């Protein structure tokens, strides 16, 4: 089920043409993350649902593993997994603590102490308080019981709210570090002035709903909403000067010239490229689980652009870092 919030490109036409079996919800305005997902859940017929961002790459075994896990945990709330960005770096918002007023005040002033669940090893499975809305696997009945995403939020904060509401209802959220996905975070989170206003506005809604009034916090949030968009600069994406191309697959795409590209087969897949390199992984040749593992293993290589050519596609996608909106290259 795809809920489209009035995309300005040809997303809906593409879904209708390429995926006729998909239920497409074409909203005529941008209803926000919470309303868009709630509308999609209303059409879902399964016992379980999975909220999933469109800028995600998931391994083949993800949903089977989550279904098996759910069957063994009757008081399960929501389940998430380890997320990495387009450069293979771990995204710490994959597992978070309840953002108490004290923790939130620190976050507002630039300190992340206590905000992320650093006590949980990134590769381990463990109960966790707060998950990220990019992927949340949950029983539909449980989602409906707690009211789904609170539609008072437009974007940001609704995942914290849902996670916390599940905890208060006696359910246990879980982080599955053995499962990993790529989240091209920059696609949905361009950190401009609109982002800051929505982010701090969402925090205000959350604390007003779940915690006792705190004058200091209210002042800090109001200052954040009014002042930070004026003084905070957008984070710059890391610029990569590409000098060489590596293609992991069977047939070298036309976009690579013979002089600056090397073609690797499956047996060469673990060869680590040098900096200033574009590494393209062909999904006709690798499983997505193998590709995601390659991204993670290559995370320490600076100035490396990793891209994926989907199966039977004439294009490839990739992103330098979590602040970049990424790139789509046709050939």
Coordinates of C-alpha atoms in Angstrom, one line a residue:
X1 CA 0.0 0.0 0.0
X2 CA 1.5 3.3 -1.1
X3 CA 0.2 6.6 0.4
X4 CA 1.3 9.6 -1.8
X5 CA 1.1 13.0 -0.2
X6 CA 0.6 15.0 -3.4
X7 CA 4.1 14.4 -4.9
X8 CA 5.2 17.0 -7.4
X9 CA 6.8 14.5 -9.7
X10 CA 5.3 11.5 -11.6
X11 CA 5.5 9.1 -8.6
X12 CA 1.8 8.1 -8.8
X13 CA 2.0 7.5 -12.6
X14 CA 5.1 5.3 -12.0
X15 CA 3.4 3.2 -9.3
X16 CA 0.3 2.7 -11.5
X17 CA 2.4 1.7 -14.5
X18 CA 5.1 -0.4 -12.8
X19 CA 3.3 -1.9 -9.8
X20 CA -0.4 -2.5 -10.8
X21 CA -0.8 -4.8 -7.7
X22 CA -0.1 -2.0 -5.3
X23 CA -3.0 -0.1 -3.6
X24 CA -2.3 3.5 -4.3
X25 CA -3.7 6.3 -2.2
X26 CA -3.4 9.6 -4.0
X27 CA -3.9 12.5 -1.5
X28 CA -4.6 15.8 -3.2
X29 CA -2.6 17.7 -0.5
X30 CA 0.3 16.9 1.8
X31 CA -1.5 15.5 4.8
X32 CA 1.7 14.9 6.7
X33 CA 3.4 11.7 7.9
X34 CA 0.8 10.7 10.5
X35 CA -2.3 11.1 8.5
X36 CA -0.8 9.6 5.4
X37 CA 0.2 6.4 7.2
X38 CA -3.0 6.1 9.1
X39 CA -5.0 6.3 5.9
X40 CA -2.8 3.5 4.5
X41 CA -3.3 1.3 7.6
X42 CA -7.1 1.7 7.3
X43 CA -6.8 -0.2 4.0
X44 CA -4.5 -2.9 5.3
X45 CA -6.0 -6.4 5.6
X46 CA -3.1 -8.3 7.3
X47 CA -2.6 -9.2 11.0
X48 CA 0.6 -7.2 11.0
X49 CA 1.6 -3.9 9.3
X50 CA 4.9 -2.3 8.6
X51 CA 5.3 1.5 8.4
X52 CA 8.1 1.9 5.9
X53 CA 9.7 5.1 4.4
X54 CA 10.0 5.2 0.6
X55 CA 13.7 6.0 0.9
X56 CA 14.6 2.6 2.4
X57 CA 16.5 -0.5 1.1
X58 CA 15.5 -3.7 2.9
X59 CA 17.0 -7.2 2.9
X60 CA 15.0 -10.1 1.6
X61 CA 14.6 -11.8 5.0
X62 CA 13.5 -8.7 6.9
X63 CA 9.7 -9.3 7.1
X64 CA 10.0 -13.1 7.7
X65 CA 12.4 -12.5 10.6
X66 CA 10.1 -9.9 12.1
X67 CA 7.1 -12.1 11.7
X68 CA 8.9 -15.0 13.4
X69 CA 10.0 -12.7 16.2
X70 CA 6.5 -11.4 16.8
X71 CA 5.1 -14.9 17.2
X72 CA 7.4 -15.5 20.1
X73 CA 6.6 -12.1 21.9
X74 CA 2.9 -11.7 22.6
X75 CA 3.4 -8.4 24.4
X76 CA 5.3 -6.9 21.5
X77 CA 4.6 -3.3 20.7
X78 CA 6.6 -2.0 17.7
X79 CA 9.8 -3.6 16.3
X80 CA 12.6 -1.8 14.5
X81 CA 16.1 -2.6 13.3
X82 CA 19.5 -1.2 12.7
X83 CA 19.6 1.6 10.1
X84 CA 22.6 2.8 8.2
X85 CA 22.8 5.7 5.8
X86 CA 23.9 5.8 2.2
X87 CA 27.5 5.8 3.2
X88 CA 27.2 2.8 5.5
X89 CA 27.3 4.8 8.7
X90 CA 25.0 3.7 11.6
X91 CA 22.1 6.0 12.3
X92 CA 21.8 6.3 16.1
X93 CA 18.1 7.2 16.0
X94 CA 17.5 3.6 15.3
X95 CA 17.3 3.1 19.1
X96 CA 16.5 5.8 21.6
X97 CA 15.5 6.4 25.2
X98 CA 12.4 8.2 26.3
X99 CA 13.3 11.9 25.9
X100 CA 12.6 13.2 29.4
X101 CA 12.5 16.9 29.9
X102 CA 16.1 16.9 31.1
X103 CA 17.3 14.9 28.1
X104 CA 15.2 17.1 25.8
X105 CA 16.7 20.3 27.2
X106 CA 20.2 18.8 26.6
X107 CA 19.2 17.9 23.0
X108 CA 17.9 21.5 22.5
X109 CA 21.2 22.9 23.5
X110 CA 23.3 20.5 21.4
X111 CA 23.9 17.5 23.7
X112 CA 22.7 14.0 22.8
X113 CA 23.6 12.5 26.2
X114 CA 20.8 10.2 27.3
X115 CA 18.9 10.7 24.0
X116 CA 20.1 7.6 22.2
X117 CA 20.0 4.1 23.6
X118 CA 23.8 3.7 23.7
X119 CA 23.6 1.0 26.3
X120 CA 22.3 -1.4 23.6
X121 CA 25.0 -2.8 21.3
X122 CA 24.2 -1.9 17.7
X123 CA 24.3 -5.5 16.5
X124 CA 22.2 -6.9 19.4
X125 CA 18.5 -7.6 19.8
X126 CA 17.1 -5.8 22.9
X127 CA 14.0 -4.1 24.3
X128 CA 14.1 -0.4 23.6
X129 CA 11.9 2.6 24.5
X130 CA 11.8 4.6 21.3
X131 CA 12.0 3.6 17.6
X132 CA 12.2 5.6 14.5
X133 CA 9.2 6.0 12.1
X134 CA 11.2 5.0 9.0
X135 CA 10.4 1.4 9.9
X136 CA 8.0 0.2 12.5
X137 CA 6.6 -3.3 12.5
X138 CA 3.5 -3.8 14.6
X139 CA 0.3 -5.8 15.0
X140 CA -2.5 -3.9 13.3
X141 CA -4.8 -4.5 16.3
X142 CA -2.2 -3.0 18.7
X143 CA -1.7 0.0 16.3
X144 CA -5.4 0.6 16.3
X145 CA -5.8 0.1 20.1
X146 CA -3.4 2.9 20.8
X147 CA -4.9 5.1 18.1
X148 CA -2.0 4.8 15.6
X149 CA 0.0 7.9 14.8
X150 CA -1.3 11.0 16.6
X151 CA -2.4 13.3 13.7
X152 CA -1.6 16.4 15.7
X153 CA 1.9 15.9 14.4
X154 CA 2.6 16.8 10.8
X155 CA 6.1 15.3 10.5
X156 CA 8.6 14.4 13.3
X157 CA 7.7 13.3 16.8
X158 CA 4.9 11.0 15.9
X159 CA 7.2 8.0 16.1
X160 CA 8.4 9.0 19.6
X161 CA 4.7 9.5 20.6
X162 CA 3.6 6.1 19.3
X163 CA 6.6 4.3 20.9
X164 CA 5.9 6.0 24.3
X165 CA 2.2 5.4 24.1
X166 CA 2.9 1.7 23.5
X167 CA 5.1 1.6 26.6
X168 CA 2.4 3.3 28.7
X169 CA -0.1 0.7 27.6
X170 CA 2.2 -2.1 28.8
X171 CA 3.7 -3.2 25.5
X172 CA 7.4 -3.7 24.8
X173 CA 9.2 -2.2 21.8
X174 CA 12.1 -4.0 20.4
X175 CA 15.3 -3.1 18.5
X176 CA 16.6 -6.0 16.3
X177 CA 20.3 -5.2 15.7
X178 CA 20.8 -8.4 13.7
X179 CA 18.6 -7.0 10.9
X180 CA 19.8 -3.9 9.0
X181 CA 18.4 -1.6 6.3
X182 CA 19.7 1.4 4.4
X183 CA 17.8 4.6 5.1
X184 CA 18.6 7.4 2.6
X185 CA 17.7 9.9 5.3
X186 CA 18.3 13.1 3.3
X187 CA 15.4 12.2 1.0
X188 CA 12.8 12.9 3.7
X189 CA 14.7 15.2 6.1
X190 CA 16.2 18.2 4.4
X191 CA 17.3 20.2 7.4
X192 CA 16.1 23.6 6.5
X193 CA 14.1 26.2 8.4
X194 CA 10.8 24.4 7.7
X195 CA 12.4 21.2 9.3
X196 CA 13.5 23.1 12.4
X197 CA 10.0 24.6 12.9
X198 CA 8.3 21.2 12.5
X199 CA 10.9 19.5 14.7
X200 CA 10.6 21.8 17.7
X201 CA 6.8 22.1 17.2
X202 CA 6.6 18.3 17.5
X203 CA 8.6 18.3 20.7
X204 CA 6.2 20.9 22.1
X205 CA 3.2 18.7 21.3
X206 CA 4.9 15.6 22.8
X207 CA 5.7 17.2 26.2
X208 CA 2.4 19.0 26.4
X209 CA 0.6 15.7 25.9
X210 CA 2.7 13.3 28.1
X211 CA 4.6 15.4 30.8
X212 CA 3.7 17.9 33.4
X213 CA 4.1 21.6 32.4
X214 CA 7.7 22.8 32.6
X215 CA 8.2 26.5 32.2
X216 CA 11.9 26.3 31.2
X217 CA 11.2 23.7 28.6
X218 CA 8.4 25.7 27.1
X219 CA 10.6 28.7 26.8
X220 CA 13.4 26.7 25.2
X221 CA 11.1 25.2 22.6
X222 CA 9.5 28.6 21.8
X223 CA 13.0 30.1 21.4
X224 CA 14.0 27.2 19.2
X225 CA 11.0 27.6 17.0
X226 CA 11.5 31.3 16.6
X227 CA 15.3 31.8 16.7
X228 CA 17.1 28.7 15.4
X229 CA 15.6 28.9 11.9
X230 CA 17.2 32.4 11.6
X231 CA 20.7 31.5 12.9
X232 CA 21.2 27.8 12.1
X233 CA 22.7 26.9 8.7
X234 CA 21.7 23.9 6.8
X235 CA 24.3 21.1 7.2
X236 CA 26.4 20.7 4.1
X237 CA 26.6 17.5 2.2
X238 CA 30.0 16.0 1.8
X239 CA 31.3 16.7 -1.7
X240 CA 33.0 13.7 -3.3
X241 CA 35.4 14.1 -6.2
X242 CA 35.1 10.8 -8.1
X243 CA 38.1 9.5 -10.0
X244 CA 37.3 5.8 -10.5
X245 CA 34.4 3.5 -10.9
X246 CA 33.9 -0.1 -9.7
X247 CA 30.9 -2.1 -10.9
X248 CA 30.0 -5.2 -8.9
X249 CA 28.0 -7.3 -11.3
X250 CA 28.2 -9.1 -14.7
X251 CA 27.9 -6.4 -17.3
X252 CA 29.5 -2.9 -17.1
X253 CA 26.9 -0.2 -17.6
X254 CA 27.3 2.3 -20.4
X255 CA 27.6 5.1 -17.9
X256 CA 31.1 3.9 -17.1
X257 CA 33.8 4.4 -19.6
X258 CA 36.4 1.6 -20.1
X259 CA 39.3 3.7 -18.9
X260 CA 37.9 4.7 -15.5
X261 CA 35.9 1.6 -14.5
X262 CA 36.6 -1.9 -13.3
X263 CA 34.1 -4.7 -13.5
X264 CA 34.1 -7.1 -10.5
X265 CA 32.4 -10.5 -10.2
X266 CA 30.8 -12.0 -7.1
X267 CA 34.1 -13.6 -6.1
X268 CA 35.7 -10.1 -6.0
X269 CA 32.9 -8.5 -4.0
X270 CA 34.9 -8.0 -0.8
X271 CA 37.7 -6.0 -2.5
X272 CA 37.7 -2.6 -0.8
X273 CA 37.9 0.3 -3.2
X274 CA 40.2 3.2 -2.8
X275 CA 38.9 6.7 -1.9
X276 CA 37.4 8.9 -4.7
X277 CA 35.6 5.9 -6.0
X278 CA 32.1 5.1 -7.2
X279 CA 31.1 1.6 -6.3
X280 CA 27.9 0.3 -8.0
X281 CA 26.3 -2.9 -6.8
X282 CA 24.0 -4.7 -9.3
X283 CA 20.9 -6.2 -7.7
X284 CA 20.7 -8.7 -10.6
X285 CA 23.9 -10.1 -9.3
X286 CA 23.7 -9.6 -5.5
X287 CA 21.0 -10.0 -2.9
X288 CA 20.0 -6.8 -1.1
X289 CA 21.2 -8.4 2.1
X290 CA 24.7 -8.7 0.5
X291 CA 24.6 -5.2 -0.8
X292 CA 23.6 -3.7 2.6
X293 CA 26.5 -5.7 4.2
X294 CA 28.9 -4.2 1.6
X295 CA 27.7 -0.7 2.5
X296 CA 28.3 -1.3 6.1
X297 CA 31.8 -2.9 5.6
X298 CA 32.9 0.0 3.4
X299 CA 31.6 2.7 5.8
X300 CA 35.1 3.7 6.9
X301 CA 36.3 4.5 3.4
X302 CA 36.2 8.3 2.9
X303 CA 35.1 9.9 -0.3
X304 CA 33.4 6.7 -1.5
X305 CA 30.1 6.9 -3.4
X306 CA 28.1 3.6 -3.1
X307 CA 25.2 3.1 -5.4
X308 CA 22.7 0.4 -6.2
X309 CA 21.4 -0.7 -9.6
X310 CA 18.0 -2.3 -8.9
X311 CA 17.1 -5.5 -10.7
X312 CA 16.3 -5.1 -14.4
X313 CA 16.7 -1.3 -14.1
X314 CA 18.4 1.2 -16.4
X315 CA 19.3 3.5 -13.5
X316 CA 21.2 3.5 -10.2
X317 CA 20.6 5.3 -6.9
X318 CA 22.9 6.4 -4.1
X319 CA 23.8 9.1 -1.5
X320 CA 27.1 10.3 -0.2
X321 CA 25.9 10.9 3.4
X322 CA 22.8 11.3 5.6
X323 CA 22.5 15.0 4.7
X324 CA 22.5 14.4 0.9
X325 CA 19.3 14.0 -1.1
X326 CA 21.1 11.5 -3.1
X327 CA 21.4 10.9 -6.9
X328 CA 19.6 8.9 -9.6
X329 CA 21.8 8.2 -12.6
X330 CA 20.3 6.7 -15.8
X331 CA 22.2 4.8 -18.4

